[in-house]
Coordinates of C-alpha atoms and ligand atoms in Angstrom, one line a residue:
X4 CA -158.8 144.7 -94.8
X5 CA -158.3 142.2 -97.4
X6 CA -156.3 142.9 -100.6
X7 CA -156.3 141.0 -103.9
X8 CA -154.3 140.6 -107.0
X9 CA -154.6 144.3 -107.9
X10 CA -153.5 145.7 -104.5
X11 CA -152.9 147.7 -102.4
X12 CA -149.1 148.0 -103.1
X13 CA -148.3 150.4 -100.3
X14 CA -150.0 151.3 -97.3
X15 CA -148.1 154.3 -95.7
X16 CA -149.2 155.6 -92.1
X17 CA -147.9 159.0 -90.8
X18 CA -148.2 160.6 -87.5
X19 CA -147.7 164.3 -86.5
X20 CA -146.9 164.4 -82.8
X21 CA -147.3 168.2 -82.6
X22 CA -150.8 168.0 -83.6
X23 CA -151.5 164.4 -82.6
X24 CA -152.8 163.8 -86.1
X25 CA -152.7 160.5 -88.1
X26 CA -152.5 160.4 -91.8
X27 CA -152.5 157.6 -94.5
X28 CA -151.6 157.2 -98.0
X29 CA -152.8 153.9 -99.8
X30 CA -151.1 153.3 -103.1
X31 CA -153.5 150.7 -104.7
X32 CA -151.9 149.8 -107.9
X33 CA -149.0 151.2 -110.0
X34 CA -149.1 149.1 -113.0
X35 CA -150.1 151.8 -115.5
X36 CA -148.1 154.7 -113.7
X37 CA -148.0 156.4 -110.4
X38 CA -151.0 156.1 -108.1
X39 CA -153.4 159.1 -108.4
X40 CA -155.7 160.1 -105.9
X41 CA -156.7 163.1 -103.7
X42 CA -156.4 163.9 -100.0
X43 CA -159.5 163.8 -97.8
X44 CA -159.3 165.6 -94.4
X45 CA -162.2 164.5 -92.1
X46 CA -162.5 163.5 -88.7
X47 CA -163.4 160.0 -89.4
X48 CA -161.4 159.0 -92.4
X49 CA -159.1 155.9 -91.8
X50 CA -157.0 153.4 -93.6
X51 CA -160.3 151.3 -94.5
X52 CA -161.9 154.2 -96.2
X53 CA -158.7 155.3 -97.9
X54 CA -158.2 151.7 -99.5
X55 CA -161.6 151.5 -100.8
X56 CA -161.2 155.0 -102.4
X57 CA -157.9 154.1 -103.6
X58 CA -159.3 151.1 -105.4
X59 CA -162.0 153.1 -107.2
X60 CA -159.2 155.5 -108.5
X61 CA -157.4 152.5 -109.9
X62 CA -160.5 151.5 -111.8
X63 CA -161.3 155.2 -112.7
X64 CA -157.7 155.8 -114.2
X65 CA -157.8 152.5 -116.2
X66 CA -161.2 153.1 -117.5
X67 CA -160.3 156.7 -118.7
X68 CA -157.0 155.1 -120.1
X69 CA -154.8 157.3 -118.2
X70 CA -151.0 156.4 -117.5
X71 CA -152.0 156.5 -113.6
X72 CA -152.7 153.8 -111.1
X73 CA -154.8 154.3 -108.1
X74 CA -154.2 155.9 -104.6
X75 CA -155.8 158.2 -102.0
X76 CA -154.9 159.8 -98.9
X77 CA -156.4 160.6 -95.6
X78 CA -155.8 163.1 -92.8
X79 CA -157.8 162.2 -89.8
X80 CA -158.9 165.5 -88.3
X81 CA -162.1 167.6 -88.7
X82 CA -160.7 171.0 -90.1
X83 CA -163.5 172.8 -88.3
X84 CA -161.9 171.9 -85.0
X85 CA -158.4 173.4 -85.9
X86 CA -157.1 177.0 -86.8
X87 CA -156.2 177.8 -90.4
X88 CA -152.4 178.1 -89.2
X89 CA -152.7 174.4 -87.7
X90 CA -154.3 173.3 -91.0
X91 CA -151.6 174.8 -93.1
X92 CA -148.9 173.1 -90.7
X93 CA -150.4 169.9 -91.2
X94 CA -150.8 169.9 -94.8
X95 CA -147.4 171.2 -95.3
X96 CA -145.8 168.4 -92.9
X97 CA -148.1 165.8 -94.9
X98 CA -146.5 167.0 -98.4
X99 CA -143.0 166.8 -96.7
X100 CA -143.8 163.2 -95.4
X101 CA -144.6 162.0 -98.7
X102 CA -141.3 163.3 -100.4
X103 CA -139.9 159.7 -100.9
X104 CA -143.2 158.4 -102.7
X105 CA -144.3 161.3 -104.7
X106 CA -144.3 162.0 -107.7
X107 CA -142.7 158.4 -108.5
X108 CA -145.3 156.3 -107.0
X109 CA -148.0 158.7 -105.8
X110 CA -149.3 162.1 -107.4
X111 CA -151.7 163.9 -104.9
X112 CA -154.9 166.1 -105.5
X113 CA -157.5 167.8 -103.6
X114 CA -160.6 165.9 -102.1
X115 CA -162.9 166.7 -99.2
X116 CA -161.8 169.9 -97.4
X117 CA -159.1 170.5 -99.8
X118 CA -158.8 173.0 -102.4
X119 CA -156.1 174.9 -104.2
X120 CA -154.7 176.7 -101.3
X121 CA -154.0 173.5 -99.5
X122 CA -152.3 172.1 -102.7
X123 CA -149.9 175.0 -102.4
X124 CA -149.1 174.2 -98.9
X125 CA -148.5 170.6 -99.8
X126 CA -146.0 171.9 -102.6
X127 CA -144.5 174.2 -99.8
X128 CA -143.7 171.1 -97.8
X129 CA -142.9 168.7 -100.5
X130 CA -140.8 170.9 -102.7
X131 CA -141.9 169.5 -106.3
X132 CA -145.0 170.9 -107.9
X133 CA -145.0 167.7 -109.9
X134 CA -146.1 165.7 -106.9
X135 CA -149.7 167.1 -106.9
X136 CA -152.5 168.4 -109.1
X137 CA -155.2 170.9 -108.6
X138 CA -152.5 173.5 -107.8
X139 CA -153.2 177.3 -108.2
X140 CA -152.4 178.6 -111.8
X141 CA -149.1 180.4 -110.5
X142 CA -147.8 176.8 -109.7
X143 CA -148.7 175.6 -113.2
X144 CA -152.0 174.3 -112.0
X145 CA -155.6 173.8 -113.4
X146 CA -157.6 174.2 -110.3
X147 CA -160.5 172.1 -109.4
X148 CA -162.8 175.2 -109.6
X149 CA -162.6 175.1 -113.4
X150 CA -165.5 172.6 -113.2
X151 CA -163.9 169.5 -115.0
X152 CA -165.9 167.0 -113.3
X153 CA -169.2 168.6 -113.9
X154 CA -168.1 169.0 -117.6
X155 CA -167.5 165.2 -117.9
X156 CA -170.7 164.4 -116.1
X157 CA -172.6 166.8 -118.5
X158 CA -171.1 164.9 -121.6
X159 CA -171.8 161.5 -120.0
X160 CA -175.3 162.5 -119.7
X161 CA -175.3 163.7 -123.4
X162 CA -174.0 160.6 -124.5
X163 CA -176.5 158.6 -122.5
X164 CA -179.4 160.6 -123.9
X165 CA -178.1 160.0 -127.4
X166 CA -178.0 156.3 -126.8
X167 CA -181.7 156.4 -125.9
X168 CA -182.6 158.5 -128.8
X169 CA -183.3 161.5 -126.7
X170 CA -182.2 165.0 -127.9
X171 CA -180.1 166.9 -125.2
X172 CA -181.9 169.8 -126.5
X173 CA -185.0 170.2 -124.1
X174 CA -184.0 167.1 -122.2
X175 CA -185.2 167.4 -118.5
X176 CA -182.6 167.2 -115.8
X177 CA -182.7 166.8 -112.1
X178 CA -179.4 167.4 -109.9
X179 CA -178.8 166.4 -106.3
X180 CA -176.2 168.6 -104.6
X181 CA -175.0 172.1 -105.6
X182 CA -171.3 172.0 -105.1
X183 CA -168.5 171.5 -107.5
X184 CA -170.1 168.8 -109.5
X185 CA -173.6 169.9 -109.3
X186 CA -173.1 173.5 -110.2
X187 CA -170.9 172.8 -113.4
X188 CA -173.0 169.8 -114.5
X189 CA -175.9 172.5 -114.6
X190 CA -173.8 175.1 -116.4
X191 CA -172.5 172.8 -118.9
X192 CA -175.8 171.1 -119.6
X193 CA -177.6 174.4 -120.0
X194 CA -175.1 175.3 -122.5
X195 CA -175.9 172.1 -124.3
X196 CA -179.6 173.1 -124.5
X197 CA -180.9 170.9 -121.7
X198 CA -183.7 172.0 -119.3
X199 CA -182.5 171.7 -115.7
X200 CA -185.9 171.5 -113.9
X201 CA -184.8 170.6 -110.2
X202 CA -181.8 171.0 -108.0
X203 CA -181.0 170.3 -104.4
X204 CA -178.8 171.0 -101.5
X205 CA -178.7 170.0 -97.8
X206 CA -181.7 172.3 -97.2
X207 CA -184.2 170.9 -99.8
X208 CA -184.9 171.3 -103.4
X209 CA -186.2 173.7 -106.0
X210 CA -188.5 172.5 -108.8
X211 CA -189.5 174.4 -111.8
X212 CA -190.7 172.8 -115.0
X213 CA -189.8 176.0 -117.0
X214 CA -186.2 175.5 -116.1
X215 CA -183.9 177.0 -113.6
X216 CA -181.1 179.3 -115.1
X217 CA -177.4 178.5 -113.9
X218 CA -176.3 182.0 -113.4
X219 CA -179.4 183.0 -111.5
X220 CA -179.5 179.8 -109.3
X221 CA -175.7 180.1 -108.6
X222 CA -176.4 183.7 -107.5
X223 CA -179.2 182.5 -105.2
X224 CA -176.9 179.9 -103.7
X225 CA -174.1 182.3 -103.2
X226 CA -176.0 185.3 -101.7
X227 CA -178.8 183.4 -99.7
X228 CA -176.9 180.1 -98.8
X229 CA -179.4 177.7 -100.5
X230 CA -181.2 176.9 -103.8
X231 CA -184.3 176.7 -101.8
X232 CA -184.3 180.5 -101.4
X233 CA -184.7 180.9 -105.2
X234 CA -187.4 183.4 -106.1
X235 CA -189.0 181.2 -108.8
X236 CA -190.2 177.7 -108.9
X237 CA -191.7 175.4 -106.3
X238 CA -189.7 174.4 -103.1
X239 CA -189.8 170.5 -102.5
X240 CA -188.6 168.2 -100.1
X241 CA -184.7 167.4 -100.9
X242 CA -185.5 163.6 -101.2
X243 CA -188.2 164.1 -103.6
X244 CA -185.8 164.9 -106.2
X245 CA -185.0 161.3 -106.7
X246 CA -188.4 160.6 -107.6
X247 CA -189.0 163.2 -110.4
X248 CA -190.2 162.3 -113.8
X249 CA -187.1 163.4 -115.7
X250 CA -185.0 162.3 -118.6
X251 CA -181.9 162.4 -116.4
X252 CA -181.2 162.3 -112.6
X253 CA -177.8 163.4 -111.6
X254 CA -176.9 162.3 -107.9
X255 CA -174.0 164.9 -107.2
X256 CA -173.7 164.9 -103.2
X257 CA -174.1 162.0 -101.1
X258 CA -173.5 158.1 -101.2
X259 CA -176.3 155.7 -100.9
X260 CA -178.9 158.1 -102.1
X261 CA -180.7 155.6 -104.4
X262 CA -181.5 152.6 -102.2
X263 CA -184.3 149.9 -101.3
X264 CA -186.5 152.7 -99.8
X265 CA -186.9 154.8 -103.1
X266 CA -185.6 152.6 -105.9
X267 CA -189.3 151.6 -107.0
X268 CA -190.2 155.3 -107.1
X269 CA -187.5 156.2 -109.6
X270 CA -188.9 157.4 -112.8
X271 CA -185.9 159.1 -114.4
X272 CA -184.8 157.3 -117.8
X273 CA -181.1 157.8 -117.0
X274 CA -179.0 158.1 -113.9
X275 CA -175.6 159.6 -114.3
X276 CA -173.7 159.2 -111.1
X277 CA -171.6 162.4 -110.4
X278 CA -171.1 161.5 -106.8
X279 CA -169.3 158.3 -105.8
X280 CA -171.5 155.3 -104.9
X281 CA -174.8 157.3 -105.1
X282 CA -176.6 153.8 -105.9
X283 CA -176.5 151.0 -103.3
X284 CA -175.2 147.9 -105.3
X285 CA -178.4 145.8 -104.8
X286 CA -180.3 148.6 -106.6
X287 CA -178.1 148.7 -109.7
X288 CA -179.5 145.5 -111.2
X289 CA -183.1 146.2 -110.6
X290 CA -182.7 149.7 -112.4
X291 CA -181.2 147.8 -115.2
X292 CA -184.1 145.4 -115.4
X293 CA -186.6 148.4 -115.3
X294 CA -184.6 150.0 -118.4
X295 CA -183.0 152.6 -116.3
X296 CA -179.6 153.4 -118.0
X297 CA -177.1 154.1 -115.2
X298 CA -173.7 155.5 -116.2
X299 CA -171.6 154.7 -113.2
X300 CA -169.6 156.9 -111.0
X301 CA -166.1 155.9 -112.2
X302 CA -167.0 156.5 -115.8
X303 CA -169.1 159.7 -115.3
X304 CA -167.1 161.6 -112.8
X305 CA -163.7 160.8 -114.2
X306 CA -163.4 164.4 -115.7
X307 CA -161.6 165.5 -112.5
X308 CA -158.7 162.9 -112.7
X309 CA -158.4 163.5 -116.6
X310 CA -158.1 167.1 -115.8
X311 CA -155.1 166.2 -113.3
X312 CA -153.5 164.3 -116.1
X313 CA -153.9 167.5 -118.1
X314 CA -152.2 169.5 -115.6
X315 CA -149.4 166.9 -115.0
X316 CA -148.5 167.1 -118.7
X317 CA -148.7 170.8 -118.9
X318 CA -151.9 171.3 -120.9
X319 CA -153.8 174.7 -120.8
X320 CA -157.5 175.0 -119.8
X321 CA -158.7 174.8 -123.5
X322 CA -156.7 171.4 -124.1
X323 CA -157.8 170.1 -120.8
X324 CA -161.5 170.6 -121.6
X325 CA -160.9 169.0 -125.1
X326 CA -159.4 165.9 -123.6
X327 CA -162.0 165.5 -120.8
X328 CA -164.5 165.5 -123.7
X329 CA -162.8 162.9 -125.8
X330 CA -161.9 160.5 -123.0
X331 CA -165.5 160.6 -121.4
X332 CA -166.9 160.1 -124.9
X333 CA -164.7 157.0 -125.6
X334 CA -165.4 155.5 -122.1
X335 CA -169.1 155.8 -122.3
X336 CA -169.1 154.5 -125.8
X337 CA -166.8 151.6 -125.0
X338 CA -169.1 150.7 -121.9
X339 CA -172.1 150.8 -123.8
X340 CA -171.1 148.8 -126.7
X341 CA -169.8 146.1 -124.5
X342 CA -172.9 146.0 -122.4
X343 CA -175.1 145.5 -125.6
X344 CA -172.6 142.8 -126.9
X345 CA -172.3 140.8 -123.6
X346 CA -175.5 141.7 -122.0
X347 CA -173.7 142.9 -119.0
X348 CA -175.1 145.8 -117.0
X349 CA -173.0 148.9 -117.9
X350 CA -171.2 149.1 -114.6
X351 CA -169.9 145.6 -115.0
X352 CA -169.0 146.2 -118.6
X353 CA -167.0 149.2 -117.5
X354 CA -165.4 147.2 -114.7
X355 CA -164.3 144.4 -117.2
X356 CA -162.9 146.8 -119.5
X357 CA -160.8 148.6 -116.6
X358 CA -159.7 145.1 -115.3
X359 CA -158.7 144.0 -118.8
X360 CA -156.3 147.1 -119.0
X361 CA -154.9 146.1 -115.6
X362 CA -154.4 142.5 -116.2
Ligands
LIG404 P1 -169.0 169.8 -102.7 O1 -168.7 169.7 -101.3 O2 -168.4 171.1 -103.5 O3 -170.6 170.0 -102.8 C1 -171.5 169.2 -102.1 C2 -172.9 169.5 -102.3 O4 -173.7 168.6 -101.7 C3 -173.3 170.9 -101.6 O5 -173.9 171.6 -102.7 C4 -174.0 170.5 -100.4 O6 -174.9 171.5 -100.1 C5 -174.6 169.4 -101.2 N1 -175.4 168.3 -100.0 C6 -175.1 168.1 -98.7 N2 -176.0 167.2 -98.4 C7 -176.9 167.2 -99.0 C8 -178.3 166.6 -98.9 N3 -178.8 166.1 -97.9 N4 -178.9 166.7 -100.2 C9 -178.6 167.3 -101.3 N5 -177.4 168.0 -101.2 C10 -176.6 168.0 -100.2 O7 -168.6 168.4 -103.2 P2 -168.3 168.1 -104.7 O8 -166.9 168.3 -105.0 O9 -169.5 168.8 -105.7 O10 -168.4 166.4 -104.7 C11 -169.9 165.8 -104.9 C12 -169.6 164.3 -104.9 O11 -169.0 164.0 -106.1 C13 -168.7 163.7 -103.8 O12 -169.4 162.2 -103.7 C14 -167.4 163.5 -104.5 O13 -166.6 162.6 -103.8 C15 -167.7 163.3 -105.9 N6 -166.7 163.8 -106.8 C16 -166.4 164.9 -107.0 C17 -165.4 165.1 -107.8 C18 -164.8 166.7 -108.0 O14 -164.1 166.8 -108.8 N7 -165.2 167.6 -107.3 C19 -164.7 164.3 -108.6 C20 -165.3 162.9 -108.5 C21 -166.2 162.6 -107.5

């Protein structure tokens, strides 16, 4: 791993002898405030992955103009291989281990395999609820489950449509992935009047030109386990979702899903990256040349970290949603204006803005 002038500032490695589990926290940059970033618990996460994610958080927080730096944590264990009690002990130990860094230099949050219950366990070990966000309501939290990231993705899509002179009312949308980001992007875009014509999950995709209703599709997902079991529409192969002729494509699940094998077949006018690194870097330029407007991940999916900031300063749900909307609008506007002025692709324009703020 090679650092640069931005960071990382601290690489903290921890070991739990009872459970034989390693963990790492990388605090990439604290120039603008304590490093912000969630805890990922998987069997494969290591310092390298945590460092890359911590850097992404540095840029995301600077772009959203939050008084936070960037950080991330990883606990290297597959939660499916341990009991709930063991998971609780590990997360509690992890919170305790970070007492000397959090919340002064690091403020944690949920990431993969972590939700509000785990945030409670972290506080039990650490002692200070200010050291973490995404907590349950009774601990002063604004849980992840309010859908702030999907809300920000929906507003990014609306801004992108505006910039192309397309009304959000009736705009056609395809969403890859039906988890936290995908479900709420669907809900909030539907409320704006958009027509969500396709949604996928790990089992395939469903397409319906007349529109998929959020409440109905969510009920299908919850009762039958997959969007592909929905009664209406046509079941299509999961990867076909990337090639549909829609106004907006929202990748909201896996990395690298738009790559050399399918970039030529992309017909969407706009791509809003709900998921992180959904487009391989070599394809970003090509999409731009072809006139596809890409709203990059660290701009489009910043709603989650903006909500974390709202929680940190004690906002209620209503004020949190207002702040997400305001900040996402500002970021998308600043990025598009700069890109128009300098000719840089939007991602590079946004990176330049973030780097100026970190300079
Ligand atoms: P999640 O675990 O809630 O949902 C993931 C979804 O992806 C599930 O519906 C799953 O079925 C689907 N999926 C898995 N394999 C798939 C496949 N092959 N094809 C289509 N769908 C597939 O995750 P999430 O919180 O919604 O996060 C999604 C992405 O967004 C991740 O990259 C995450 O890092 C990123 N992100 C999330 C947030 C947030 O606040 N949730 C914030 C920033 C970035």
